[in-house]
Short mmCIF file of C-alpha atoms and ligand atoms in Angstrom, two decimals:
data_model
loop_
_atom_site.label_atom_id
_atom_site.label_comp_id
_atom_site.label_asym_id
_atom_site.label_seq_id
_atom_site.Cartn_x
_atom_site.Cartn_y
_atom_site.Cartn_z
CA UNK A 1 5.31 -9.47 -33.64
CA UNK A 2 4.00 -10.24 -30.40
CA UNK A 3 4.73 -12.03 -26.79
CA UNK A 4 2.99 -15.84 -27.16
CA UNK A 5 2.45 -17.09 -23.50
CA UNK A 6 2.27 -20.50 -24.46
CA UNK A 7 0.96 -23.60 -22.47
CA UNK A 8 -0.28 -22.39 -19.28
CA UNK A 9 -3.34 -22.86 -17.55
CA UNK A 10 -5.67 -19.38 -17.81
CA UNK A 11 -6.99 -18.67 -14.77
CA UNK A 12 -10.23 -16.82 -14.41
CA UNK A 13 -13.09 -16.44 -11.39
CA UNK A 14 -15.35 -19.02 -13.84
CA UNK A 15 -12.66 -21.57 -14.69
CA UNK A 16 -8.89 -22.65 -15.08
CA UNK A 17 -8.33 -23.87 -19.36
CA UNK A 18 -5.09 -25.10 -20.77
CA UNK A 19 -4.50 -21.90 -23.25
CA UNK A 20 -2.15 -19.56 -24.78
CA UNK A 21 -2.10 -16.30 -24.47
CA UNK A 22 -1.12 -13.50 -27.62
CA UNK A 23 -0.36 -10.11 -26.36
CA UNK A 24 0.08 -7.41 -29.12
CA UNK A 25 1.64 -3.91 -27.50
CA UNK A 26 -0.03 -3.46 -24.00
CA UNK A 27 -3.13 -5.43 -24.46
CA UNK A 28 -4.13 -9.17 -24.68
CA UNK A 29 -4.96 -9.68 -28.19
CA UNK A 30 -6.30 -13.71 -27.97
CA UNK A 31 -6.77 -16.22 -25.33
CA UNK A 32 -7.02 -19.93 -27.10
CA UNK A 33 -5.71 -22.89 -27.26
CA UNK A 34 -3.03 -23.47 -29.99
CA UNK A 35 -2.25 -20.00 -30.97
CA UNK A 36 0.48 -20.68 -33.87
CA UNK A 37 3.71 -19.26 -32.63
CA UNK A 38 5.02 -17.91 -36.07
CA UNK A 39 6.54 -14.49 -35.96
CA UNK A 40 6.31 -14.40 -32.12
CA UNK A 41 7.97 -14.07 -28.66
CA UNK A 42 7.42 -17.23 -27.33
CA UNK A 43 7.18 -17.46 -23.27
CA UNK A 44 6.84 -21.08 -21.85
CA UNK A 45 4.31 -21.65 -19.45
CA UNK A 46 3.94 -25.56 -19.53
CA UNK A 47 3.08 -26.09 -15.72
CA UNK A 48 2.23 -22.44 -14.43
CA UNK A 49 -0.73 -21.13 -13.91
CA UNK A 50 -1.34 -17.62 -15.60
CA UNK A 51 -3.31 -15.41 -13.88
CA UNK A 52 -4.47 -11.75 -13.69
CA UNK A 53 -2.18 -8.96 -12.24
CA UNK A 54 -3.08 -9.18 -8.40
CA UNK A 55 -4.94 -5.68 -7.77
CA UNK A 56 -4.52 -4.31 -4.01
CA UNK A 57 -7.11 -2.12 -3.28
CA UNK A 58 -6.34 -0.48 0.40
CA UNK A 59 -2.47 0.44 0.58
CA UNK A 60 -0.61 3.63 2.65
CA UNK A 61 2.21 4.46 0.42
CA UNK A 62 4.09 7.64 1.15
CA UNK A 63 1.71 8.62 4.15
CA UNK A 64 2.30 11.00 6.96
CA UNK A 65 0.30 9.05 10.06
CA UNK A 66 1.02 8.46 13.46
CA UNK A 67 3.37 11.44 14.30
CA UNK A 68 5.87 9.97 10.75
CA UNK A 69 5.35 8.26 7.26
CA UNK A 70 5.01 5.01 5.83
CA UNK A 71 8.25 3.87 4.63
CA UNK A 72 6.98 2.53 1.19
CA UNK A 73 7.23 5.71 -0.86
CA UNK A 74 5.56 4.89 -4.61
CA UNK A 75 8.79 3.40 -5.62
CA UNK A 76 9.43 0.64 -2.21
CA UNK A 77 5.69 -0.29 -2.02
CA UNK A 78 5.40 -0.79 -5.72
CA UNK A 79 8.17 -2.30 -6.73
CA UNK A 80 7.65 -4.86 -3.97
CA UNK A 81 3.85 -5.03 -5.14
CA UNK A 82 5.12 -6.38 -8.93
CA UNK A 83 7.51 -8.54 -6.87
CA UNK A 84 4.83 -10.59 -5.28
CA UNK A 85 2.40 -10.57 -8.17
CA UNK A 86 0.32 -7.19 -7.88
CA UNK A 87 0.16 -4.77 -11.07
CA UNK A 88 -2.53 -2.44 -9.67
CA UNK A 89 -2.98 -0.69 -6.60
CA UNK A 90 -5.48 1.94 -5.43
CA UNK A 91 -3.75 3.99 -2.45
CA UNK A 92 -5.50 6.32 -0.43
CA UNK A 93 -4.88 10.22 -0.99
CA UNK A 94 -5.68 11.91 2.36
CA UNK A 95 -7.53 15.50 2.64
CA UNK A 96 -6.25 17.69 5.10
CA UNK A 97 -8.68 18.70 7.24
CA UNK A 98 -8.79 22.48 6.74
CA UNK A 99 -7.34 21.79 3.25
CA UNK A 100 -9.45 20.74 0.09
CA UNK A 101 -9.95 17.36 -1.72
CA UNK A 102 -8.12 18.76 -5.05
CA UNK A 103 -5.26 19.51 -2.97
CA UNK A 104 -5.26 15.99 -1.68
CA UNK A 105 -4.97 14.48 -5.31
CA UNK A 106 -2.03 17.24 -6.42
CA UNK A 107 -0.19 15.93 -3.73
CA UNK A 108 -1.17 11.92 -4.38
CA UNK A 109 -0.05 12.31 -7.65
CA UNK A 110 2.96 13.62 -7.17
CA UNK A 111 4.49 11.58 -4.71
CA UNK A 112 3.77 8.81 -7.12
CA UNK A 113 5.27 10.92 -10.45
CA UNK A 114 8.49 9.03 -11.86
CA UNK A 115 8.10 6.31 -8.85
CA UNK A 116 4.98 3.86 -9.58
CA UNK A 117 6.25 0.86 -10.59
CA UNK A 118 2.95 -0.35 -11.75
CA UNK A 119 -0.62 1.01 -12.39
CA UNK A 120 -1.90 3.03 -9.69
CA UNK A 121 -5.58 4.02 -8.59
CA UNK A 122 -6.69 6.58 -6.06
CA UNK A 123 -9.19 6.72 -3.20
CA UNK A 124 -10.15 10.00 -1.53
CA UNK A 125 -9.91 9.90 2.22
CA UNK A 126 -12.44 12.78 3.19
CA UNK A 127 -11.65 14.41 6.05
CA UNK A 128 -13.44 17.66 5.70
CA UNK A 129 -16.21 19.06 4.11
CA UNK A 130 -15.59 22.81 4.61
CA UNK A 131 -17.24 25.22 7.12
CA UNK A 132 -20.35 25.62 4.44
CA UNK A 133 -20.12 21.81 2.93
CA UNK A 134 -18.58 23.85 0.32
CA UNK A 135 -16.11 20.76 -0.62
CA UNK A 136 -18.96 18.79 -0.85
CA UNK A 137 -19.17 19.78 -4.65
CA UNK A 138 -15.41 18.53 -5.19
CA UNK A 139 -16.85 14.82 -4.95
CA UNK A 140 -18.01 15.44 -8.26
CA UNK A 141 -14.63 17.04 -9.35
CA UNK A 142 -12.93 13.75 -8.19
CA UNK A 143 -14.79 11.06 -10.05
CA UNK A 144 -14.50 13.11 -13.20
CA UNK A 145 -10.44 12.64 -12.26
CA UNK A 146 -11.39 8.88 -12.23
CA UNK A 147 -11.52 8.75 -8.75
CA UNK A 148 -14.77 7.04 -7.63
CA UNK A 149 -14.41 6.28 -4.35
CA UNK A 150 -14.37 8.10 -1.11
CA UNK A 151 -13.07 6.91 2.40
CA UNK A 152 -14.18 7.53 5.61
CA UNK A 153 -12.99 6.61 8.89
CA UNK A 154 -15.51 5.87 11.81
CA UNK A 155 -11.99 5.72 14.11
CA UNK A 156 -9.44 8.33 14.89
CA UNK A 157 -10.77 10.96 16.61
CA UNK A 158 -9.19 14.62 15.72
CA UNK A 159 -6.67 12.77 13.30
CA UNK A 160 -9.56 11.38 10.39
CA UNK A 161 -12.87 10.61 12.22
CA UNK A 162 -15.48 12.28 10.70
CA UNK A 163 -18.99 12.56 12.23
CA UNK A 164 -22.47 10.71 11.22
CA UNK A 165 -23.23 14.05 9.34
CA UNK A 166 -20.59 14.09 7.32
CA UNK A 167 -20.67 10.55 6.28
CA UNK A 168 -24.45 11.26 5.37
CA UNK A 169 -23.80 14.23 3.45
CA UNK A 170 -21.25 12.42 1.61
CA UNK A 171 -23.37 9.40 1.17
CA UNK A 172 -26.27 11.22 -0.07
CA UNK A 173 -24.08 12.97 -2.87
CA UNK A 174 -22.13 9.19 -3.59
CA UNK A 175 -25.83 8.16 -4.05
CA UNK A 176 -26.56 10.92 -6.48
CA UNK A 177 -23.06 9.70 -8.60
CA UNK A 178 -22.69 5.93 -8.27
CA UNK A 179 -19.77 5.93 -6.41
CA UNK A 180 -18.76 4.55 -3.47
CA UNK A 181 -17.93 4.81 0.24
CA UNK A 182 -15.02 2.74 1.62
CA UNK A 183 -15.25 3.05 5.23
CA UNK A 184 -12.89 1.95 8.67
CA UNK A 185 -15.64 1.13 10.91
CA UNK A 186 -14.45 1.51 14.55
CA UNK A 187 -16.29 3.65 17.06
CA UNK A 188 -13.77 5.81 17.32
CA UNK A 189 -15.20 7.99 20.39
CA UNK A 190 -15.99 4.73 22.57
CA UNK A 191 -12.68 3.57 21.30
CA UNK A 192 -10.90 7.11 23.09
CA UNK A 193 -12.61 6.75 26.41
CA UNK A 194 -11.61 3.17 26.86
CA UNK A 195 -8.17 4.11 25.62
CA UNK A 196 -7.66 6.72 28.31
CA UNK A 197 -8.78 4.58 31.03
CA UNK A 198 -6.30 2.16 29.81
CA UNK A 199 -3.41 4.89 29.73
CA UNK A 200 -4.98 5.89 33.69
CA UNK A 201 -4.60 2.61 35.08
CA UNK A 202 -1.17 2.35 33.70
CA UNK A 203 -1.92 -0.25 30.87
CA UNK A 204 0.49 1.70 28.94
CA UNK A 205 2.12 -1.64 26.32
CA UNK A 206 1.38 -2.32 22.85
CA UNK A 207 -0.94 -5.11 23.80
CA UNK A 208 -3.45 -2.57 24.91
CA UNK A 209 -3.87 -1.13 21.38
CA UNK A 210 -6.02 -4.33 20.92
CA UNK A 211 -7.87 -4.49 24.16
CA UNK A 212 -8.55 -1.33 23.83
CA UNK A 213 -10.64 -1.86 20.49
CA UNK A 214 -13.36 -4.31 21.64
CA UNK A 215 -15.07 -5.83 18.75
CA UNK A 216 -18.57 -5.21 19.48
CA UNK A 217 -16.69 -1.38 18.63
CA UNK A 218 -16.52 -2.72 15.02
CA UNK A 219 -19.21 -4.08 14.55
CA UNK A 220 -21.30 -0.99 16.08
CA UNK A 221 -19.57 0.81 13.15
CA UNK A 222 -20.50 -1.58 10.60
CA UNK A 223 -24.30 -1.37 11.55
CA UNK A 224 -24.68 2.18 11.92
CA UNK A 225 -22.97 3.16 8.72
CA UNK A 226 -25.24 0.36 6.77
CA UNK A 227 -28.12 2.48 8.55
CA UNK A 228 -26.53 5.89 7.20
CA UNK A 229 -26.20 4.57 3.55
CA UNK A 230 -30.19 3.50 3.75
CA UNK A 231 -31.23 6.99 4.96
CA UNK A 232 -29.07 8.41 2.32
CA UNK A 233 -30.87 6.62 -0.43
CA UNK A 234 -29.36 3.18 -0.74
CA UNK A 235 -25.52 4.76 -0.96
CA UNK A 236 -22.74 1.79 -1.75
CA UNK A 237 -20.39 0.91 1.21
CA UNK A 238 -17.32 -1.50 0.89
CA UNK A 239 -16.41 -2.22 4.14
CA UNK A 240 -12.74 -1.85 4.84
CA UNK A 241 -10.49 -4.34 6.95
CA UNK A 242 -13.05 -6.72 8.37
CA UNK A 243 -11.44 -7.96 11.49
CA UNK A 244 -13.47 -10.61 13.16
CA UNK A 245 -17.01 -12.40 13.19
CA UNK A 246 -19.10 -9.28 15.07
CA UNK A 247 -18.61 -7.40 11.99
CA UNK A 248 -18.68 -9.79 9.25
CA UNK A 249 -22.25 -11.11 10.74
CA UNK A 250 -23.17 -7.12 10.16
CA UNK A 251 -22.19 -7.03 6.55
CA UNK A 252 -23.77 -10.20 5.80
CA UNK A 253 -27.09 -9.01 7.11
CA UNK A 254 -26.88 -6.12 5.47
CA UNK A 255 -26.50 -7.98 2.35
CA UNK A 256 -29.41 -10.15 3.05
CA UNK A 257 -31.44 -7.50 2.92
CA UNK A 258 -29.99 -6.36 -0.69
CA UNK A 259 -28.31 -3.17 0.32
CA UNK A 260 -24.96 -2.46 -1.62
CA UNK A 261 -23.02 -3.71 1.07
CA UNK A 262 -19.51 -5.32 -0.30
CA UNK A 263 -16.08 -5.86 2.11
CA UNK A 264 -12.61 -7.03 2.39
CA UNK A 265 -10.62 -8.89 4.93
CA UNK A 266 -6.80 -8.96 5.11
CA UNK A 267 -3.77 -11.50 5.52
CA UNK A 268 -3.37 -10.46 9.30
CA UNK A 269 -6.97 -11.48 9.79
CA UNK A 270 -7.10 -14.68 8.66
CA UNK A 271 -3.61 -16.07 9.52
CA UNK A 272 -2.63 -14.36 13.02
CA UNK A 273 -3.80 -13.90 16.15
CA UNK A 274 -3.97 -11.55 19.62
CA UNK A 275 -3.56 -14.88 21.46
CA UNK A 276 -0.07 -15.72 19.15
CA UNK A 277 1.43 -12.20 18.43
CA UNK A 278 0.13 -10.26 21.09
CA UNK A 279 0.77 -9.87 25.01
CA UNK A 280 4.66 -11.24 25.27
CA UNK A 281 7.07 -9.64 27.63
CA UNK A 282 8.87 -6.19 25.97
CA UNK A 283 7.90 -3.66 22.96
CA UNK A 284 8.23 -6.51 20.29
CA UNK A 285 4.42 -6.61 19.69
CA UNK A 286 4.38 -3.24 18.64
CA UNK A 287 5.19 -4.72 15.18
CA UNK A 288 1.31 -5.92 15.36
CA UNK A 289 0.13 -2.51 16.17
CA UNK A 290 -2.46 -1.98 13.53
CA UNK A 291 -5.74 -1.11 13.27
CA UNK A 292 -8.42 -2.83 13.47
CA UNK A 293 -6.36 -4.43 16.10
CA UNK A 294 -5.23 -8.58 16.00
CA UNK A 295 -8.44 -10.43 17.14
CA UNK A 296 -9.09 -13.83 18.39
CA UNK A 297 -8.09 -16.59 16.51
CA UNK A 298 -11.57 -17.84 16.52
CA UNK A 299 -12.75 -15.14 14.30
CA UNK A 300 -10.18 -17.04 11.52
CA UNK A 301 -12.45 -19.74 9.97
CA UNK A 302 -15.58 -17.38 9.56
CA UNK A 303 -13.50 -15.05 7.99
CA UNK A 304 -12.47 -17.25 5.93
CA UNK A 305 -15.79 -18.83 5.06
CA UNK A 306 -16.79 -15.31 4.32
CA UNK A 307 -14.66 -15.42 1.58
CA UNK A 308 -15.98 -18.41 0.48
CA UNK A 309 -19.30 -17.62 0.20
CA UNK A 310 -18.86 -13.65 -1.07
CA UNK A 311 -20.14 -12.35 2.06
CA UNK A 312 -16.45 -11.08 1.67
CA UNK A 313 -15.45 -10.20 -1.83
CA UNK A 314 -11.94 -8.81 -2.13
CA UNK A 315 -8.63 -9.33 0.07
CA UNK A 316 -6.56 -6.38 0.09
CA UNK A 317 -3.37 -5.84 2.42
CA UNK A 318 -3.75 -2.22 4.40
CA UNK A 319 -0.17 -1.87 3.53
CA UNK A 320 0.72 0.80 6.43
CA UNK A 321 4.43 -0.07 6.80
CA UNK A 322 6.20 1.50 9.72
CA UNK A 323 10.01 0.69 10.77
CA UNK A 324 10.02 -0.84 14.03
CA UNK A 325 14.10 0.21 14.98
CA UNK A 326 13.04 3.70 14.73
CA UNK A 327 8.82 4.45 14.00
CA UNK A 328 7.29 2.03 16.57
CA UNK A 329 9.63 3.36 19.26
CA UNK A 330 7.47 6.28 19.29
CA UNK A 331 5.40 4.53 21.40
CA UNK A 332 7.56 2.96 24.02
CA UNK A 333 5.53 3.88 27.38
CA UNK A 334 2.31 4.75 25.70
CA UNK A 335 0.73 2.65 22.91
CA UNK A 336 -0.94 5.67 21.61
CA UNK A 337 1.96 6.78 20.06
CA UNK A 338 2.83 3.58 18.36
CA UNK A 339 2.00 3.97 14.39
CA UNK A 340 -0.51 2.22 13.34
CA UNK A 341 0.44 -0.35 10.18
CA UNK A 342 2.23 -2.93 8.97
CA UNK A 343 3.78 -4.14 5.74
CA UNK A 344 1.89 -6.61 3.63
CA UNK A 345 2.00 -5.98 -0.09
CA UNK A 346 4.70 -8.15 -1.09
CA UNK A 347 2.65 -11.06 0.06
CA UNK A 348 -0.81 -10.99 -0.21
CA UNK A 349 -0.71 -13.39 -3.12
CA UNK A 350 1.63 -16.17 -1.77
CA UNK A 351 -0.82 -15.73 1.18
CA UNK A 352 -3.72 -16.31 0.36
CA UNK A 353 -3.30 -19.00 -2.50
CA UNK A 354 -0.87 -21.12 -0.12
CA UNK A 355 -3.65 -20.82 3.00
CA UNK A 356 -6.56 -20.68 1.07
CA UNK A 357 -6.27 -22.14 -1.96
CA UNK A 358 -3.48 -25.22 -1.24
CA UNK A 359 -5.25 -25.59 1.92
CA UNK A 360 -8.51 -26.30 0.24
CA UNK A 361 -10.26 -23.80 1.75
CA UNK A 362 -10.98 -21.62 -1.20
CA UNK A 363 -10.76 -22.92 -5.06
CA UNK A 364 -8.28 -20.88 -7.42
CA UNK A 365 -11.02 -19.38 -9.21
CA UNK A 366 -11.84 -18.09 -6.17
CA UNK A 367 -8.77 -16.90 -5.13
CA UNK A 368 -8.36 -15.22 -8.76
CA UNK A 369 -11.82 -13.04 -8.00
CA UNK A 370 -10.66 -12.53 -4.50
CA UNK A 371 -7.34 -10.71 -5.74
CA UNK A 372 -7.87 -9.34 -9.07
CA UNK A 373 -11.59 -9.73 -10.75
CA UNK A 374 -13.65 -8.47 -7.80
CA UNK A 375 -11.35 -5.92 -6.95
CA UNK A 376 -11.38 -4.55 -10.71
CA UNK A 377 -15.13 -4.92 -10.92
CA UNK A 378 -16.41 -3.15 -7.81
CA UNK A 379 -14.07 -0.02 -7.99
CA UNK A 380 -14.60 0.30 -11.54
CA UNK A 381 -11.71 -1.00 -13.50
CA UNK A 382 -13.33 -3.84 -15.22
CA UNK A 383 -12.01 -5.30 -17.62
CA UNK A 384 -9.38 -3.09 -18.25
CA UNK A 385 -8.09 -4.69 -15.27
CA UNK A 386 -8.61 -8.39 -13.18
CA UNK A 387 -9.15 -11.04 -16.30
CA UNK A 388 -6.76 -12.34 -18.48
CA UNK A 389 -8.93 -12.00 -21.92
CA UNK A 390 -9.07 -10.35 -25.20
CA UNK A 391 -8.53 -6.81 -24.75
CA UNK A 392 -8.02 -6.72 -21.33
CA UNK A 393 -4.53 -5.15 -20.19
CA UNK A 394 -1.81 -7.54 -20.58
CA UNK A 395 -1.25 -7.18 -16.50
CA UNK A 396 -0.02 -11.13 -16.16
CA UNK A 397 1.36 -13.44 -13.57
CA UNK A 398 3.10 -16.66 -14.59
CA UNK A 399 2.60 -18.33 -11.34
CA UNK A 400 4.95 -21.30 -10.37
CA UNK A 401 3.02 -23.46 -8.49
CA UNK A 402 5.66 -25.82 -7.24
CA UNK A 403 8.08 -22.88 -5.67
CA UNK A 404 9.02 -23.03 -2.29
CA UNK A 405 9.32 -19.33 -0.31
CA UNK A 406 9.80 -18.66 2.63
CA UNK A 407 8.93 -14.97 3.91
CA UNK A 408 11.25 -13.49 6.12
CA UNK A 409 12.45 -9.48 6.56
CA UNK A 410 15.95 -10.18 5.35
CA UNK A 411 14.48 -11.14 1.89
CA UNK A 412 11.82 -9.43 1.87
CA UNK A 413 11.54 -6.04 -0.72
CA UNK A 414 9.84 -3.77 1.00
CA UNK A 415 11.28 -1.10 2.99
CA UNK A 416 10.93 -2.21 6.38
CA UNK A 417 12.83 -3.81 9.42
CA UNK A 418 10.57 -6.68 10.22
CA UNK A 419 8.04 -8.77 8.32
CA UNK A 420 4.43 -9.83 10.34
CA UNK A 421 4.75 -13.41 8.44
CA UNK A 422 8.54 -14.01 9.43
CA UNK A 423 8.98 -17.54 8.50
CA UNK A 424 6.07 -18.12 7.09
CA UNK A 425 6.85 -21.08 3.99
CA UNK A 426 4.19 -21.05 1.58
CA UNK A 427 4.32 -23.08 -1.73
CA UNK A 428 4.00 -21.14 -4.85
CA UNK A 429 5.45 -17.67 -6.29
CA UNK A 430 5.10 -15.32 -8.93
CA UNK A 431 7.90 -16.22 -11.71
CA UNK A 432 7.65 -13.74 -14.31
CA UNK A 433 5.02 -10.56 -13.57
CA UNK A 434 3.91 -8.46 -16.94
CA UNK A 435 2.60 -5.01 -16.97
CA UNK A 436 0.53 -3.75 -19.96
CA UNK A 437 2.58 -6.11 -21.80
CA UNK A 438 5.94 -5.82 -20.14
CA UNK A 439 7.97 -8.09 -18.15
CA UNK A 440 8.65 -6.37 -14.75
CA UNK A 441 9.32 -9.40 -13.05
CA UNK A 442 11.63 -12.32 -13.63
CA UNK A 443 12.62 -14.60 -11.24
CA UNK A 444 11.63 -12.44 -7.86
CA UNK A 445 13.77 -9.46 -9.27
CA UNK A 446 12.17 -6.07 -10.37
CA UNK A 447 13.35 -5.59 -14.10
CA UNK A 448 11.24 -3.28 -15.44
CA UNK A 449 11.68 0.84 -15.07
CA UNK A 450 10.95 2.62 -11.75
CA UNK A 451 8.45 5.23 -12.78
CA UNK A 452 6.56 3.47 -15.49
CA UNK A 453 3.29 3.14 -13.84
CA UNK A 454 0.49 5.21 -14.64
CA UNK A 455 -2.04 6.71 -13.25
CA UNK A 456 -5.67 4.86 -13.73
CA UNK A 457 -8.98 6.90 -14.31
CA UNK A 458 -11.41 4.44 -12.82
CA UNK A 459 -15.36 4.36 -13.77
CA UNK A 460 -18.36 4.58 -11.54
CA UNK A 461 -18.85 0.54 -10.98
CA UNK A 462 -22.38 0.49 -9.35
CA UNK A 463 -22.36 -2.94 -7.61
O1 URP B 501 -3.26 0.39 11.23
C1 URP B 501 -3.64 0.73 10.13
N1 URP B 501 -4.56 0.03 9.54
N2 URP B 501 -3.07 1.80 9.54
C2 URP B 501 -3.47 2.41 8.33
C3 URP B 501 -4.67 3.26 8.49
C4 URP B 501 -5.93 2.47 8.50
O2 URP B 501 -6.67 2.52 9.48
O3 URP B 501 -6.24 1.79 7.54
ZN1 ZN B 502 -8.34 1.66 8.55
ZN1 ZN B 503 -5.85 1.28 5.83
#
């Protein structure tokens, strides 16, 4: 016997059919219309739309940044993730400098042991090489553990920057493998100098995190690590957090010119702004304290014609979530010491479909690629993961498209004291959420067993 999803409209990144679904154990066994229902579990989905598990490709769960941790531990951030529609994430397991990469991935997959709530991925953050490049050989080590892709961050000096050489050593090896480079692109020195004249002057409030971060300072990044990935041999970059036009005009060039340039944006980008969150009397704006910082609102519409026209590909969250009552305080009288991150996981999908797709700037097809097929296909999960089809994992979301939600802390279940969207109504919600087959979700409450997800060896994707 199996679970019949009947009625619904399949979504996909080519098309939206009226079909039923048959799921057999963990997998999708058929996708057609008029699947008899003899001898099965019958699920009505006359007026939702099903689509594939959202997959969240750039979360902080568990992490020690910022002078504390993220409050999301593998249990908070996931649950919450199934909650608003996501059945994969890839978090980021961070090298110590000093310490190596396999160390890194013991203690990733531990914190997440008996607490995933859904399917989890890993990146490595690389931090480190070793005083001889001698943990330059562990990059092969970690995509035969299924982890095939690295990150690097341009920003952060003496916390995670690393230098051009390292990046090109890396790159050159990625090169060698197929896998790929995620990278923060801030200048992160240029970033410091400005930041201390800030601190100097007295310029000591959360608003000058983000004048501190200019971004001509992203886009820099974006350029010069596109020119590091060409010296290395034509290395594949996704470009992490795109924050405004500078740097999206960067990857777009880059693309022109057929390198293996791919990149994400994120919910903050596209739908606030250092002009409406930023600069009010008090500490209140450290909950907007991320990085890259809240830009312009006039970087919003190319951002989001990016994702229109794949200049963009995937829309993750950066998930970095920090209480304010008692985390952001650390930086009362110096923004420095204000964490950076926010929460976002629980609503990346009501996002984006309510602004992009209901406001007609992107089609649902679109919006389906955006959150789950690109995602799957360029880190190497395709199609295990990110389509709705025969054989696929049956990672489903019955979508109601009709539900009204508004987002606010107090409902919110993730394990912060603030949300960045407070009050934001958007129309449409996950109803029922199934991973590998089983209902986790029903009706915006977490059914299924804490601990359940597993851990996902992912495949060299090329581009
Ligand atoms: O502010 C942020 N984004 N915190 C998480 C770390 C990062 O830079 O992605
Ligand atoms: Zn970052
Ligand atoms: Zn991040």
């Amino acid at each position: 016997m199996g679970t019949l999803i009947k009625d619904g409209k399949v979504v996909s990144a080519q098309a939206t059919t009226l079909a039923d679904v048959l799921i057999e154990g963990e997998k999708i066994a058929r996708v057609a219309p008029g699947i008899g229902a003899a001898g099965h579990a019958v699920v009505d989905a006359a007026g939702m739309l099903v689509l594939p598990g959202g997959i969240d490709v750039h979360t902080h769960l568990d992490m020690p940044f910022g002078g504390t941790v993220s409050t999301d531990d593998y249990e908070w951030g996931t649950r919450a993730a199934a909650i608003g529609g996501t059945t994969t994430v890839i978090d980021f397991a961070l090298q110590s400098m000093g310490h190596p990469m396999t160390e890194a991935f013991r203690t990733w997959r531990a914190k997440a042991e008996g607490k995933a709530c859904i399917d989890y991925a890993l990146h490595m953050a690389v931090t480190d090489l070793g005083p001889d490049d001698e943990w330059l050989d562990e990059v092969d080590a970690m995509v035969a553990e299924g982890i095939t892709s690295f990150k690097i961050f341009m920003a952060y000096p003496n916390v995670l920057m690393v230098n051009d050489a390292t990046i090109f050593k890396l790159m050159q090896r990625t090169a060698k493998l197929g896998a790929l480079v995620c990278v923060h692109a801030e200048n992160g020195t240029v970033i410091d100098v400005v930041v201390q004249q800030a601190l100097a002057t007295g310029n000591t409030g959360p608003l000058y995190h983000a004048l501190t971060r200019p971004v001509e300072a992203e886009a820099e990044a974006v350029h010069r690590v596109v020119a590091i990935s060409e010296i290395a041999g034509g290395a594949s970059v996704y470009i992490v957090h795109v924050s405004c036009e500078e740097s999206m005009r960067e990857v777009a060039a880059a693309r022109a010119r057929g390198l293996h340039v791919t990149g994400e944006t994120c919910p903050q980008y596209l739908l606030l702004s250092l002009e409406d969150h930023m600069g009010k009397p008090g500490f209140e704006d450290a909950k907007f304290v991320f990085t890259p910082p809240l830009r312009e609102k006039k970087n919003q519409a190319p951002l989001w014609q990016a994702l229109k026209d794949n200049v963009l590909q995937v829309v993750s969250t950066d998930h970095c979530p920090f209480r304010f009552a008692d985390q952001k305080t650390l930086g009362l009288g110096n923004f420095t010491r204000i964490p950076n991150g926010a929460p976002g996981i629980e609503n990346r999908m009501q996002l984006i479909l309510h602004h992009g797709v209901n406001a007609g700037r992107i089609s649902l097809e679109r919006f389906v690629e955006l959150t789950a097929e690109a995602p799957a296909r360029i880190f190497g999960m395709y199609p295990r993961k990110g389509v709705v089809a025969a054989g696929s994992d049956a990672d489903i979301v019955l979508w109601d498209p009709s539900a009204k939600y508004t987002i606010t802390a107090a409902g919110q279940s993730m394990n912060t004291d603030y949300s960045i969207f407070e009050g934001f109504a958007v129309k449409g919600n996950a109803r029922q959420v199934l991973s590998r087959g089983e209902c986790i979700v029903d009706g915006g409450k977490f059914v299924g067993r804490v601990g359940r997800g597993r851990y996902l060896r992912r495949e060299v994707a090329g581009q």
